[in-house]
JSON list of C-alpha atoms in Angstrom, two decimals:
[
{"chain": "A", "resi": 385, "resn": "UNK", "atom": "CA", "xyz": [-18.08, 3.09, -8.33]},
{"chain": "A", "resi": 386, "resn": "UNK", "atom": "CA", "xyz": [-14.74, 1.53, -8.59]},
{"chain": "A", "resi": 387, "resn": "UNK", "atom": "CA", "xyz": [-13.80, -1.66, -6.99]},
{"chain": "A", "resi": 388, "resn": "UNK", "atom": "CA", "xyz": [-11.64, -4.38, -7.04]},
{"chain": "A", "resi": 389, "resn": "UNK", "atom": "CA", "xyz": [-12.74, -7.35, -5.74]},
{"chain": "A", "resi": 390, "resn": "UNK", "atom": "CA", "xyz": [-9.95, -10.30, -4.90]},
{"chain": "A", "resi": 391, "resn": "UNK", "atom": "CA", "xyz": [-9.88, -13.87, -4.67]},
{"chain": "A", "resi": 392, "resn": "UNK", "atom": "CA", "xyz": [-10.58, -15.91, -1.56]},
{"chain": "A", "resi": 393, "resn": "UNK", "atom": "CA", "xyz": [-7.86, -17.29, 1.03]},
{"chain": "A", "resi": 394, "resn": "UNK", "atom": "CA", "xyz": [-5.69, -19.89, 0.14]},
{"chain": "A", "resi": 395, "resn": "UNK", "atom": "CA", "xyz": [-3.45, -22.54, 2.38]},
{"chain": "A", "resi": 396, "resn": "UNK", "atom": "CA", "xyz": [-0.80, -23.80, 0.33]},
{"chain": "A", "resi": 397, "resn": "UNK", "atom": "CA", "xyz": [2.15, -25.94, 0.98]},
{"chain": "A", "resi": 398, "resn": "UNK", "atom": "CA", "xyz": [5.91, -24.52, 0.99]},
{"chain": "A", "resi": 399, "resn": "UNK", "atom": "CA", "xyz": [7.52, -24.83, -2.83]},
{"chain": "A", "resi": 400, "resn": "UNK", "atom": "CA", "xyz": [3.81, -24.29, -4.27]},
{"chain": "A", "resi": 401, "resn": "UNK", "atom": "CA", "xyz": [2.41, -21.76, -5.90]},
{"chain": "A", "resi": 402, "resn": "UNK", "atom": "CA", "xyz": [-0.23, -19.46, -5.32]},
{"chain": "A", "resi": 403, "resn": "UNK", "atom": "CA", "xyz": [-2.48, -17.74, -7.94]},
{"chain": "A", "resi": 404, "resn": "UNK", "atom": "CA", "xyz": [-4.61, -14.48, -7.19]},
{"chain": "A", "resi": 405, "resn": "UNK", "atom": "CA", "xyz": [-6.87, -12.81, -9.01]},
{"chain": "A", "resi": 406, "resn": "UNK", "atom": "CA", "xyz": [-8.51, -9.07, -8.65]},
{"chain": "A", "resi": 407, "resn": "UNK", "atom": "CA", "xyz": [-11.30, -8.42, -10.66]},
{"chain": "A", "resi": 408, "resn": "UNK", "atom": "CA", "xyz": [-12.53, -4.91, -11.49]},
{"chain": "A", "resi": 409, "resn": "UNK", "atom": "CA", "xyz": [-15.71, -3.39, -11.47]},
{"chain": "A", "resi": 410, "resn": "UNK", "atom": "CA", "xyz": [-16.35, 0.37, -12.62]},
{"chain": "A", "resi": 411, "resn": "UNK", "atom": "CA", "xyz": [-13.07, 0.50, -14.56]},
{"chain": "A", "resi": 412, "resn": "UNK", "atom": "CA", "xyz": [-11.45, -1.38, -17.60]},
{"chain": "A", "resi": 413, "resn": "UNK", "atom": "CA", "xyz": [-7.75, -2.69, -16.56]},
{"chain": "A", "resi": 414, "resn": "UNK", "atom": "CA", "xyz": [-6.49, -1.89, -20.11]},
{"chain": "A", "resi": 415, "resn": "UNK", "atom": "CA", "xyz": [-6.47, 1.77, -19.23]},
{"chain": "A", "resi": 416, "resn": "UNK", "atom": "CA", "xyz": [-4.82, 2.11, -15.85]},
{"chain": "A", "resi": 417, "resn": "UNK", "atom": "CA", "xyz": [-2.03, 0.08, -13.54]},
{"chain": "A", "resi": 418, "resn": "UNK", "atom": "CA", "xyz": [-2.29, -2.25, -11.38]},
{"chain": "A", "resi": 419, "resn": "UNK", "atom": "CA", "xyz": [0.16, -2.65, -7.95]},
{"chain": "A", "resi": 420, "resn": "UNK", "atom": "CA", "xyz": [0.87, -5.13, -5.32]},
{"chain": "A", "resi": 421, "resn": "UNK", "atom": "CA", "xyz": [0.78, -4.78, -2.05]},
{"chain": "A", "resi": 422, "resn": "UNK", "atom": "CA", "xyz": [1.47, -7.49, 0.86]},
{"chain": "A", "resi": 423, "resn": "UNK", "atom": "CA", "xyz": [1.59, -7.55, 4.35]},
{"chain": "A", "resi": 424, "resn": "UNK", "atom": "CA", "xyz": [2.50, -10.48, 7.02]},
{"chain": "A", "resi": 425, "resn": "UNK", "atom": "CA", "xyz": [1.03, -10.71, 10.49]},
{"chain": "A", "resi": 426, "resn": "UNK", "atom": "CA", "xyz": [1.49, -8.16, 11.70]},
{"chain": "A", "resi": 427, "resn": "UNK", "atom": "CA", "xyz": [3.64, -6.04, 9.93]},
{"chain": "A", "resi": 428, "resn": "UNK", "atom": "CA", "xyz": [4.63, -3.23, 7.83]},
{"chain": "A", "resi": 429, "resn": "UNK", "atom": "CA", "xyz": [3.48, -2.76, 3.96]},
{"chain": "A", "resi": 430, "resn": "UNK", "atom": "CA", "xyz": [5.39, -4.09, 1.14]},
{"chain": "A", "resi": 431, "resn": "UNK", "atom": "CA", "xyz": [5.28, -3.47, -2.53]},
{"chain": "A", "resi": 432, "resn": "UNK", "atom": "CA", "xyz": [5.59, -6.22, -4.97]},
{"chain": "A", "resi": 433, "resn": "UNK", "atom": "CA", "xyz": [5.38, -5.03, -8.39]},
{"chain": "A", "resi": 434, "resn": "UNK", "atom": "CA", "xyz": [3.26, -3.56, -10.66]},
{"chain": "A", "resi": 435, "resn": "UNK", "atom": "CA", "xyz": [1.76, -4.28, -14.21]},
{"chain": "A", "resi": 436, "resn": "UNK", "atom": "CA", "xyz": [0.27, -1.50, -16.92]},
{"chain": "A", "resi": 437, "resn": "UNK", "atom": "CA", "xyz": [-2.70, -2.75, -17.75]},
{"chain": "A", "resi": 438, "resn": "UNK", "atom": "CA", "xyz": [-2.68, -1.23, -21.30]},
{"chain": "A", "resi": 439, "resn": "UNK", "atom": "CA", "xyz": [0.89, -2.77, -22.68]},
{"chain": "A", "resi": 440, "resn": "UNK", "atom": "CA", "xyz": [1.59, -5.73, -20.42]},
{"chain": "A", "resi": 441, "resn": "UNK", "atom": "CA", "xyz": [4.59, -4.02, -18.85]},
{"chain": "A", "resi": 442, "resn": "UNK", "atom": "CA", "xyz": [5.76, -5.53, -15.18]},
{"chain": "A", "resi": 443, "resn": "UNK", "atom": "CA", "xyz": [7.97, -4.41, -12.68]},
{"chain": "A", "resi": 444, "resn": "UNK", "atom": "CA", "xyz": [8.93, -6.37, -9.56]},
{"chain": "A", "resi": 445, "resn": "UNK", "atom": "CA", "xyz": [10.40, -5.69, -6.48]},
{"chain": "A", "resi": 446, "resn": "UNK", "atom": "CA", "xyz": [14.13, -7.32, -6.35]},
{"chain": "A", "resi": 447, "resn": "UNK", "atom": "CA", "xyz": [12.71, -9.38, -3.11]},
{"chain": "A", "resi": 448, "resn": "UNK", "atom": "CA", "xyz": [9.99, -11.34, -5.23]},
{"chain": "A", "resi": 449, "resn": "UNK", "atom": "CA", "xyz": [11.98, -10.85, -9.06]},
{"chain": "A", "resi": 450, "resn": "UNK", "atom": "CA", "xyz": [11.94, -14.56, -10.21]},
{"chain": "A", "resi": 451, "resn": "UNK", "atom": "CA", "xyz": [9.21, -15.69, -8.36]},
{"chain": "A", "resi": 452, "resn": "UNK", "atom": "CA", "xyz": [6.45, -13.23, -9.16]},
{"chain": "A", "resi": 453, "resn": "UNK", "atom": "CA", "xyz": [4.64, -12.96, -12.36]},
{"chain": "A", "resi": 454, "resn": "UNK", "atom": "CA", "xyz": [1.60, -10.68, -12.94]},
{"chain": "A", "resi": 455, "resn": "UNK", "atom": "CA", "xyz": [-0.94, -11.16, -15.71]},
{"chain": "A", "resi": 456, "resn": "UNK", "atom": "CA", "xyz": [-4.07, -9.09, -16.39]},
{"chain": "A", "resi": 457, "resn": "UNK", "atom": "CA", "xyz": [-7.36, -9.80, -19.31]},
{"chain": "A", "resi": 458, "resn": "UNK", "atom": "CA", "xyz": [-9.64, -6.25, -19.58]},
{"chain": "A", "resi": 459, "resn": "UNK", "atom": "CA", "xyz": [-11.29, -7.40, -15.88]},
{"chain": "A", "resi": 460, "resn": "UNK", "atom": "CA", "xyz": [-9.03, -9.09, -13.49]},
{"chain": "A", "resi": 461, "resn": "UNK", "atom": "CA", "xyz": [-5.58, -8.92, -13.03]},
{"chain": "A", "resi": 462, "resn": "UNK", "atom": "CA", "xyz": [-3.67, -11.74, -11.76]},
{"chain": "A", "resi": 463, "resn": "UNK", "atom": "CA", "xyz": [-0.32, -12.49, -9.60]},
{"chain": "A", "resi": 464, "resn": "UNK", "atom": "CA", "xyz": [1.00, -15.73, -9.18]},
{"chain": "A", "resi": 465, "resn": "UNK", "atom": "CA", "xyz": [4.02, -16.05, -6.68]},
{"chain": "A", "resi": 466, "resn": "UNK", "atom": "CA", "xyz": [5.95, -19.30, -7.01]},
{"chain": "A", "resi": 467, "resn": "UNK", "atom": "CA", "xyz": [8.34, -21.31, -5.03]},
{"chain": "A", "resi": 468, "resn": "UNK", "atom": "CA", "xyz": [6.31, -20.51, -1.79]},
{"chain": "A", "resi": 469, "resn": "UNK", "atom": "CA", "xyz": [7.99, -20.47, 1.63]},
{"chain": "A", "resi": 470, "resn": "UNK", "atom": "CA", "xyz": [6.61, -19.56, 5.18]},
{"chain": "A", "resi": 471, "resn": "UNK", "atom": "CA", "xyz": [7.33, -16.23, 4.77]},
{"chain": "A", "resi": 472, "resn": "UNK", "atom": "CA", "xyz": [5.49, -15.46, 1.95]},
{"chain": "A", "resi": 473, "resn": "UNK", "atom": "CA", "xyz": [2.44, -16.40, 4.32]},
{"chain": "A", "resi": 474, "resn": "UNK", "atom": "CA", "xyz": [1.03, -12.62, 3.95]},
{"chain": "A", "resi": 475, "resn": "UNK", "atom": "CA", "xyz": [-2.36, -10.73, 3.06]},
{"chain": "A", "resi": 476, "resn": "UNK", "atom": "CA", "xyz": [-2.19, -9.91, -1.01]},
{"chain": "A", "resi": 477, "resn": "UNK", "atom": "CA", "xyz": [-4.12, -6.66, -2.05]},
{"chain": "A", "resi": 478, "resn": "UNK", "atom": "CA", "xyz": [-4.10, -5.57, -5.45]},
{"chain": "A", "resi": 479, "resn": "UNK", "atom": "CA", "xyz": [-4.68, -1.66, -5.46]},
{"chain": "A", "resi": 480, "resn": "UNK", "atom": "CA", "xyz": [-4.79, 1.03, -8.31]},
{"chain": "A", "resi": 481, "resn": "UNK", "atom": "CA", "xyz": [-2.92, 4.75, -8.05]},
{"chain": "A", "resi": 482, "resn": "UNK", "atom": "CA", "xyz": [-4.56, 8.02, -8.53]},
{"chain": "A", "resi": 483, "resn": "UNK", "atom": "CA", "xyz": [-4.68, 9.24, -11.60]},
{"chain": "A", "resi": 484, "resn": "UNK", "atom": "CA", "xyz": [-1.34, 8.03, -13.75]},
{"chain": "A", "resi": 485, "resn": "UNK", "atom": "CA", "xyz": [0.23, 8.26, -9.81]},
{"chain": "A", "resi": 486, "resn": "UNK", "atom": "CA", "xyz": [1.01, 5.02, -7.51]},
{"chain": "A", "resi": 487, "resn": "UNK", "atom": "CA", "xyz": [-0.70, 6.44, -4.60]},
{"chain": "A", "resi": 488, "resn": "UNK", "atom": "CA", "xyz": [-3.28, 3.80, -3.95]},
{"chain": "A", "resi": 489, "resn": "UNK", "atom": "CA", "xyz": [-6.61, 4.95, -4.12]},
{"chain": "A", "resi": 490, "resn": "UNK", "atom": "CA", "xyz": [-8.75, 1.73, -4.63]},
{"chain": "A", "resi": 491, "resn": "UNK", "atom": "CA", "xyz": [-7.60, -1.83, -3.14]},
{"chain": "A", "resi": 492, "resn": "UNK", "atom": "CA", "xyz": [-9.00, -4.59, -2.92]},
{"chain": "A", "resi": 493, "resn": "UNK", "atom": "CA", "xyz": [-10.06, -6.00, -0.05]},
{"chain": "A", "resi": 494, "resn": "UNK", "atom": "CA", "xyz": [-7.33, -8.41, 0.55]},
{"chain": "A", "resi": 495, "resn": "UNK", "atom": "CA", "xyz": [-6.63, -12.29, -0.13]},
{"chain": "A", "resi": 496, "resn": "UNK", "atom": "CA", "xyz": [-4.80, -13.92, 2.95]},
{"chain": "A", "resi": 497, "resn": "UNK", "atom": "CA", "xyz": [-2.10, -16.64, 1.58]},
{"chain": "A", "resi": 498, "resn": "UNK", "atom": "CA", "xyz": [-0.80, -19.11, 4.32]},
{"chain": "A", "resi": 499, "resn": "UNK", "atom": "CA", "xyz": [2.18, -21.18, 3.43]},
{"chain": "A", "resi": 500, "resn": "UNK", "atom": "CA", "xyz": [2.26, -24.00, 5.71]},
{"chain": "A", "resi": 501, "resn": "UNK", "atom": "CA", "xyz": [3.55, -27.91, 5.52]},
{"chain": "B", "resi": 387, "resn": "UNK", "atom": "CA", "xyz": [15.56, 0.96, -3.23]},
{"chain": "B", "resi": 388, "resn": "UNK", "atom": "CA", "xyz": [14.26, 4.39, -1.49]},
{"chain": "B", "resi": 389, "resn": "UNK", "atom": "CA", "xyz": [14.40, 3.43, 2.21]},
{"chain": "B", "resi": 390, "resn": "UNK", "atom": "CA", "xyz": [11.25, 5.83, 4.19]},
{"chain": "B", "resi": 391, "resn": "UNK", "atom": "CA", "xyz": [12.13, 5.94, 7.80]},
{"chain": "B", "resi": 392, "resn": "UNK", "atom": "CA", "xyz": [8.83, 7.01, 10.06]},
{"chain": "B", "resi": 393, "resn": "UNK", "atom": "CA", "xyz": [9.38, 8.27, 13.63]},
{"chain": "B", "resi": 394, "resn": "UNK", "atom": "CA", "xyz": [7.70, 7.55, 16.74]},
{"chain": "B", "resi": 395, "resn": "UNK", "atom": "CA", "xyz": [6.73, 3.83, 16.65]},
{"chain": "B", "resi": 396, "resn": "UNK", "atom": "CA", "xyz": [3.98, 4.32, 18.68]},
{"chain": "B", "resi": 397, "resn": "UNK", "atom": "CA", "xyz": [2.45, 7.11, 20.01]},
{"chain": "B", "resi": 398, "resn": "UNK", "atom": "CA", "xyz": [-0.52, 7.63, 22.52]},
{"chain": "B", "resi": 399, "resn": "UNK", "atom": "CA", "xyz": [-1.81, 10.45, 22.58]},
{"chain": "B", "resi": 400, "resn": "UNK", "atom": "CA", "xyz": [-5.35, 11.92, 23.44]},
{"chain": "B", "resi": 401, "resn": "UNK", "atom": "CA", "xyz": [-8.97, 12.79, 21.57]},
{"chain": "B", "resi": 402, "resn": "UNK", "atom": "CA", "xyz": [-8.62, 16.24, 20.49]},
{"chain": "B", "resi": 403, "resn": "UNK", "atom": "CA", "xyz": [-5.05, 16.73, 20.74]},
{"chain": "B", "resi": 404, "resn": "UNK", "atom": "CA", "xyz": [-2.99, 17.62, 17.24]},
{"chain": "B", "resi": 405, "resn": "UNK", "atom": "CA", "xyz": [-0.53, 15.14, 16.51]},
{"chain": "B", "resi": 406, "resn": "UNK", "atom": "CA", "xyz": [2.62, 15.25, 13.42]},
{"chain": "B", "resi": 407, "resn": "UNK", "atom": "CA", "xyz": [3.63, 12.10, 12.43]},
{"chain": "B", "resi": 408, "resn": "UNK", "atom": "CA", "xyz": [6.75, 12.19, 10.59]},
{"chain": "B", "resi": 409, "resn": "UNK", "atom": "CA", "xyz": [8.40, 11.03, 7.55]},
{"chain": "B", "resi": 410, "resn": "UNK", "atom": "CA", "xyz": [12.12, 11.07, 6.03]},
{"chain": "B", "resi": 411, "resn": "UNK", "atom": "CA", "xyz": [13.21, 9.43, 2.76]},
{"chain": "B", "resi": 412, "resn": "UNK", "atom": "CA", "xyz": [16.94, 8.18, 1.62]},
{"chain": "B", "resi": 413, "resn": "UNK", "atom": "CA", "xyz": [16.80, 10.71, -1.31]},
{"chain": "B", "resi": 414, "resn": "UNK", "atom": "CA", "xyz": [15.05, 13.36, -3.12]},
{"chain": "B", "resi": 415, "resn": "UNK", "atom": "CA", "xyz": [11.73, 11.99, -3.65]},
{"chain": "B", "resi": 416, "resn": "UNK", "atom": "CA", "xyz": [10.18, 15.73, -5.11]},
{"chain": "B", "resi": 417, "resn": "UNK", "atom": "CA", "xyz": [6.61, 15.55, -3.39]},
{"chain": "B", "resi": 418, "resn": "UNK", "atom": "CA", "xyz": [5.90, 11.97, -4.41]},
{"chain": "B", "resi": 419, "resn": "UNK", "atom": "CA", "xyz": [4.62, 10.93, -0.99]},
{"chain": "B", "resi": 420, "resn": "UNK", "atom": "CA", "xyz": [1.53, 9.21, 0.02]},
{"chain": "B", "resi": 421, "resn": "UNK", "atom": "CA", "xyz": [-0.02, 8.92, 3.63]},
{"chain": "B", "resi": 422, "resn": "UNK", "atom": "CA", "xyz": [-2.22, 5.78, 4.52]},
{"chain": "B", "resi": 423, "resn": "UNK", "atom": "CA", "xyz": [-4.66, 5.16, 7.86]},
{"chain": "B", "resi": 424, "resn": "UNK", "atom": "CA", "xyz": [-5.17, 1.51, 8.15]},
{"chain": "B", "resi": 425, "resn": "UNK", "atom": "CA", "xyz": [-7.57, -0.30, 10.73]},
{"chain": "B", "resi": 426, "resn": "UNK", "atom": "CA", "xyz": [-7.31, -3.96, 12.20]},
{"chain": "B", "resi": 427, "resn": "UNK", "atom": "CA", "xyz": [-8.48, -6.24, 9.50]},
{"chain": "B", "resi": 428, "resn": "UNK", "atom": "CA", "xyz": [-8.82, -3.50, 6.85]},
{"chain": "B", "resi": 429, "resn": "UNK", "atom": "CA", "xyz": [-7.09, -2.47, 3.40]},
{"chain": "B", "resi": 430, "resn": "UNK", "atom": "CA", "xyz": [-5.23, 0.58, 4.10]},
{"chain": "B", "resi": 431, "resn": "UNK", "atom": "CA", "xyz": [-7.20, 3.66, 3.24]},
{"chain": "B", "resi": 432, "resn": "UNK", "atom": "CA", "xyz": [-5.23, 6.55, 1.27]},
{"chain": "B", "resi": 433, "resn": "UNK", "atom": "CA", "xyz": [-5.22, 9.48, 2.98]},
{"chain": "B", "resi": 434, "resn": "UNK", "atom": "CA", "xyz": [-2.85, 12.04, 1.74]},
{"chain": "B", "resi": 435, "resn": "UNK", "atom": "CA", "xyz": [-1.20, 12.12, -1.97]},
{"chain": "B", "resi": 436, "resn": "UNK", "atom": "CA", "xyz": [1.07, 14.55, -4.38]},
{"chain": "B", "resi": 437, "resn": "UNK", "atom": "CA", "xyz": [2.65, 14.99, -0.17]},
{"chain": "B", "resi": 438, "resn": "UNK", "atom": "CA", "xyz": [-0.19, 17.49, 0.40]},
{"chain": "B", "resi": 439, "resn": "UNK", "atom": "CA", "xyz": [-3.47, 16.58, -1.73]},
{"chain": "B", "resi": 440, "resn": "UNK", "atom": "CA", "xyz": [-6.29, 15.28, 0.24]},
{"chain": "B", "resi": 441, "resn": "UNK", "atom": "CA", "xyz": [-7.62, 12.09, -1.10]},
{"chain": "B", "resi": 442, "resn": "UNK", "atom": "CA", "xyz": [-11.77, 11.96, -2.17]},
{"chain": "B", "resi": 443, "resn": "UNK", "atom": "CA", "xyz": [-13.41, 12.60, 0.98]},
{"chain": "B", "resi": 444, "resn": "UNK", "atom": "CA", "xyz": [-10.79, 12.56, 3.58]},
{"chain": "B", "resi": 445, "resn": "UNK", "atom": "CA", "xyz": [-11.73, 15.17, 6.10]},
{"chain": "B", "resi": 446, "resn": "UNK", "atom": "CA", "xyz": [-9.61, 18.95, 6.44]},
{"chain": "B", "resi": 447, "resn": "UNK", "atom": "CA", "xyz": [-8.11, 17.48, 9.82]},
{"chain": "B", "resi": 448, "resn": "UNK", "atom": "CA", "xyz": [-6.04, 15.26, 8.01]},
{"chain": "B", "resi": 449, "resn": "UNK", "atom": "CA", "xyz": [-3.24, 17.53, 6.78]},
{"chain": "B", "resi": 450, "resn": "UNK", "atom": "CA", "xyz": [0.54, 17.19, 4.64]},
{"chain": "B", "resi": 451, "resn": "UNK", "atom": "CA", "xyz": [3.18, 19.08, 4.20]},
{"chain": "B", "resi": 452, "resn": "UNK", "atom": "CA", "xyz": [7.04, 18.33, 3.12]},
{"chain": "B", "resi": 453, "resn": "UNK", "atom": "CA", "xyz": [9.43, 17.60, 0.07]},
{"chain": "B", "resi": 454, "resn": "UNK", "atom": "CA", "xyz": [12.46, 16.35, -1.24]},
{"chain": "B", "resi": 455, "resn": "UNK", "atom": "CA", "xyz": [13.15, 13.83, 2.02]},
{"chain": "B", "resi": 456, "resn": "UNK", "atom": "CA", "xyz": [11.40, 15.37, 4.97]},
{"chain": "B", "resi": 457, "resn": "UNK", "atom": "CA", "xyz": [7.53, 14.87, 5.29]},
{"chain": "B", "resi": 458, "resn": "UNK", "atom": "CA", "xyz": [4.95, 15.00, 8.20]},
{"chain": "B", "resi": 459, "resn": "UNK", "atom": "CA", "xyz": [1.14, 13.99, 8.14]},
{"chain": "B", "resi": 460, "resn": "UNK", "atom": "CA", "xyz": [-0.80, 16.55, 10.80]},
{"chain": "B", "resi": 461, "resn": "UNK", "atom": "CA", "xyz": [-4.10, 15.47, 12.31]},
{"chain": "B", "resi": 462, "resn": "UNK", "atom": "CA", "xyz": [-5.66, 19.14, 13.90]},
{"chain": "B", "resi": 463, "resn": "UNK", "atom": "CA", "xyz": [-7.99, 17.08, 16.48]},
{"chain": "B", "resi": 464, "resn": "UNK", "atom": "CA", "xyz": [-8.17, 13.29, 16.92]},
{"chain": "B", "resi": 465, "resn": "UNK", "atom": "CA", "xyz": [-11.38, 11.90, 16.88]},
{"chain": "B", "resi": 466, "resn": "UNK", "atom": "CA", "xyz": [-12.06, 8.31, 18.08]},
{"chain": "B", "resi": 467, "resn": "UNK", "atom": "CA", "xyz": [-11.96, 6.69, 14.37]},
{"chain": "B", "resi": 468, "resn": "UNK", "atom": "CA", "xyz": [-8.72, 8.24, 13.96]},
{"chain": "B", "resi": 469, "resn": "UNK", "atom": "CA", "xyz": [-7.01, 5.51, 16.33]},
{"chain": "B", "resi": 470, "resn": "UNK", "atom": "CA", "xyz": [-5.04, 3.40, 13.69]},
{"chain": "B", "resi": 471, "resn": "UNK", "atom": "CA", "xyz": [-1.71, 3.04, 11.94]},
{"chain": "B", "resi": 472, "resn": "UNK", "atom": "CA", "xyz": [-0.56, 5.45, 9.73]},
{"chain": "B", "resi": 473, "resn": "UNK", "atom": "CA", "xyz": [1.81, 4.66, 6.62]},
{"chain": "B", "resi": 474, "resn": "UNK", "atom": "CA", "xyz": [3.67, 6.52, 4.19]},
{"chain": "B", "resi": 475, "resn": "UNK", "atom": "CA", "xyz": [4.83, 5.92, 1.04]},
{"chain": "B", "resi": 476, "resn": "UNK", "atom": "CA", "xyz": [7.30, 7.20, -1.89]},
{"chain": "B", "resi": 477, "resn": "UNK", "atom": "CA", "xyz": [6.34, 6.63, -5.55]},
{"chain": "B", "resi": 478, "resn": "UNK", "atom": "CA", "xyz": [9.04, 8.78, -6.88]},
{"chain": "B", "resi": 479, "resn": "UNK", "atom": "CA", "xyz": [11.23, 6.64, -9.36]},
{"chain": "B", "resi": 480, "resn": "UNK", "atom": "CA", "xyz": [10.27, 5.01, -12.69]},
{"chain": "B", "resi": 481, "resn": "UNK", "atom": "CA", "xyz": [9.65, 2.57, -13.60]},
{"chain": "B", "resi": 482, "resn": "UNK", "atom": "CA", "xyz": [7.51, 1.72, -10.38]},
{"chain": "B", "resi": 483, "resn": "UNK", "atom": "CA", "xyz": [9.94, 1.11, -7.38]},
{"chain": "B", "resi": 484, "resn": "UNK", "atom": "CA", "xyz": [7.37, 1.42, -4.52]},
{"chain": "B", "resi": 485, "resn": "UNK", "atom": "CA", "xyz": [8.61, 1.76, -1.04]},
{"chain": "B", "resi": 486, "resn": "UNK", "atom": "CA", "xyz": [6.57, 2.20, 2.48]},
{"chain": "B", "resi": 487, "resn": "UNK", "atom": "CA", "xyz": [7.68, 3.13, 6.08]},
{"chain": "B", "resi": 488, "resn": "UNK", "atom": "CA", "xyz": [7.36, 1.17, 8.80]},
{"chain": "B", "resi": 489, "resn": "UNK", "atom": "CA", "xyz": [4.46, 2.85, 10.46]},
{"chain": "B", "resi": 490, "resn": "UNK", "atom": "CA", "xyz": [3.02, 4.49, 13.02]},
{"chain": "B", "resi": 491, "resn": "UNK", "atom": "CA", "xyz": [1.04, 3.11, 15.22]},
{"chain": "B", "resi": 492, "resn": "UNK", "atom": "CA", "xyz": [-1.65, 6.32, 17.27]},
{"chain": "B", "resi": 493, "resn": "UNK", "atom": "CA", "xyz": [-2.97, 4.54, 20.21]},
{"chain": "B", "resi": 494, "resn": "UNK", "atom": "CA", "xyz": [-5.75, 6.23, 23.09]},
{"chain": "B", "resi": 495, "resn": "UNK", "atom": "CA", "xyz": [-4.26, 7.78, 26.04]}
]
């Protein structure tokens, strides 16, 4: 069974930065992508970026490009978001597409970041 | 950037009613479209990819149909777990430029 299992909360002060990892079980990251995903109190969904697992390849939303920089070893893929401010204070899920798609079938189960002086 | 525009903010509606949620996007995104369900405190849960594939074990009520820009998520008959928020989301360009609606919140009548 496939899972991806994410780092625990973190509290962080604004201009820090914040690293998260997502480690797989059930798959091996140098075969498939890794996305992404955050989500603020209450709010909508937003993509971040996105990082083949097999080359190194990244993209990044224009909202986060600068400030975002994913990483991944055959296990856990990482993304470390720099330059912190309150509203970056979100829930960070890493999640993998469907086949070679980016409709996300697996996530993780979520890593709440709160940015707070 | 793709902008997906979901109608209907929130809608209450009844167990065992159909509902159509609905889904537009700024451009052609083929059928590149994925539907979500997420619950309070959950990871969303993919419902609905390729605009009208089924996910693993997502039951027949759950339903898609569209492409191009104009999509809609069917439930036949809402059951009491199916109370939740409902996103969708375009994966069309490359590379990756990943965009969501706002989504649509199904409350109890």
């Amino acid at each position: 069974q496939v899972q991806l299992v994410q780092s625990a909360a973190e509290v962080k002060r604004p201009g820090a930065s914040v690293k998260v990892s997502c480690k797989a079980s059930g798959l091996t990251l140098s075969t498939t992508g890794i996305s992404w995903v955050r989500q603020a109190p209450g709010q909508g969904l937003e993509w971040m970026g996105w990082i083949n697992g097999n080359n190194g390849n990244t993209q990044s939303s224009q909202k986060v490009q600068g400030r975002l920089t994913l990483t991944t070893d055959p296990s856990t893929a990482y993304m470390e978001l720099r330059s912190l401010g309150s509203d970056d204070t979100a829930v960070y899920y890493c999640a993998k597409g469907v086949g070679s798609t980016d409709a996300f079938e697996i996530w993780g189960q979520g890593t709440m970041v709160i940015v707070s002086s | 950037e793709i902008v997906m525009t979901q109608s209907g903010g929130t809608l209450s509606v009844s167990p065992g009613e159909r509902v159509t949620l609905s889904c537009r996007a700024s451009q052609n995104i083929a059928g590149n479209l994925a539907w979500y369900q997420q619950k309070p405190g959950q990871a969303p849960s993919l419902l609905i990819y390729g605009a009208s594939t089924r996910a693993t074990g997502i039951p027949a009520r759950f339903s898609g149909s569209g492409s191009g820009t104009e999509f809609t998520l069917t439930i036949s008959s809402l059951q009491s777990e199916d109370f939740a928020v409902y996103y969708c989301q375009q994966y069309s360009l490359w590379p990756p430029s990943i965009t969501f609606g706002q989504g649509t919140r199904l409350d109890i009548k």
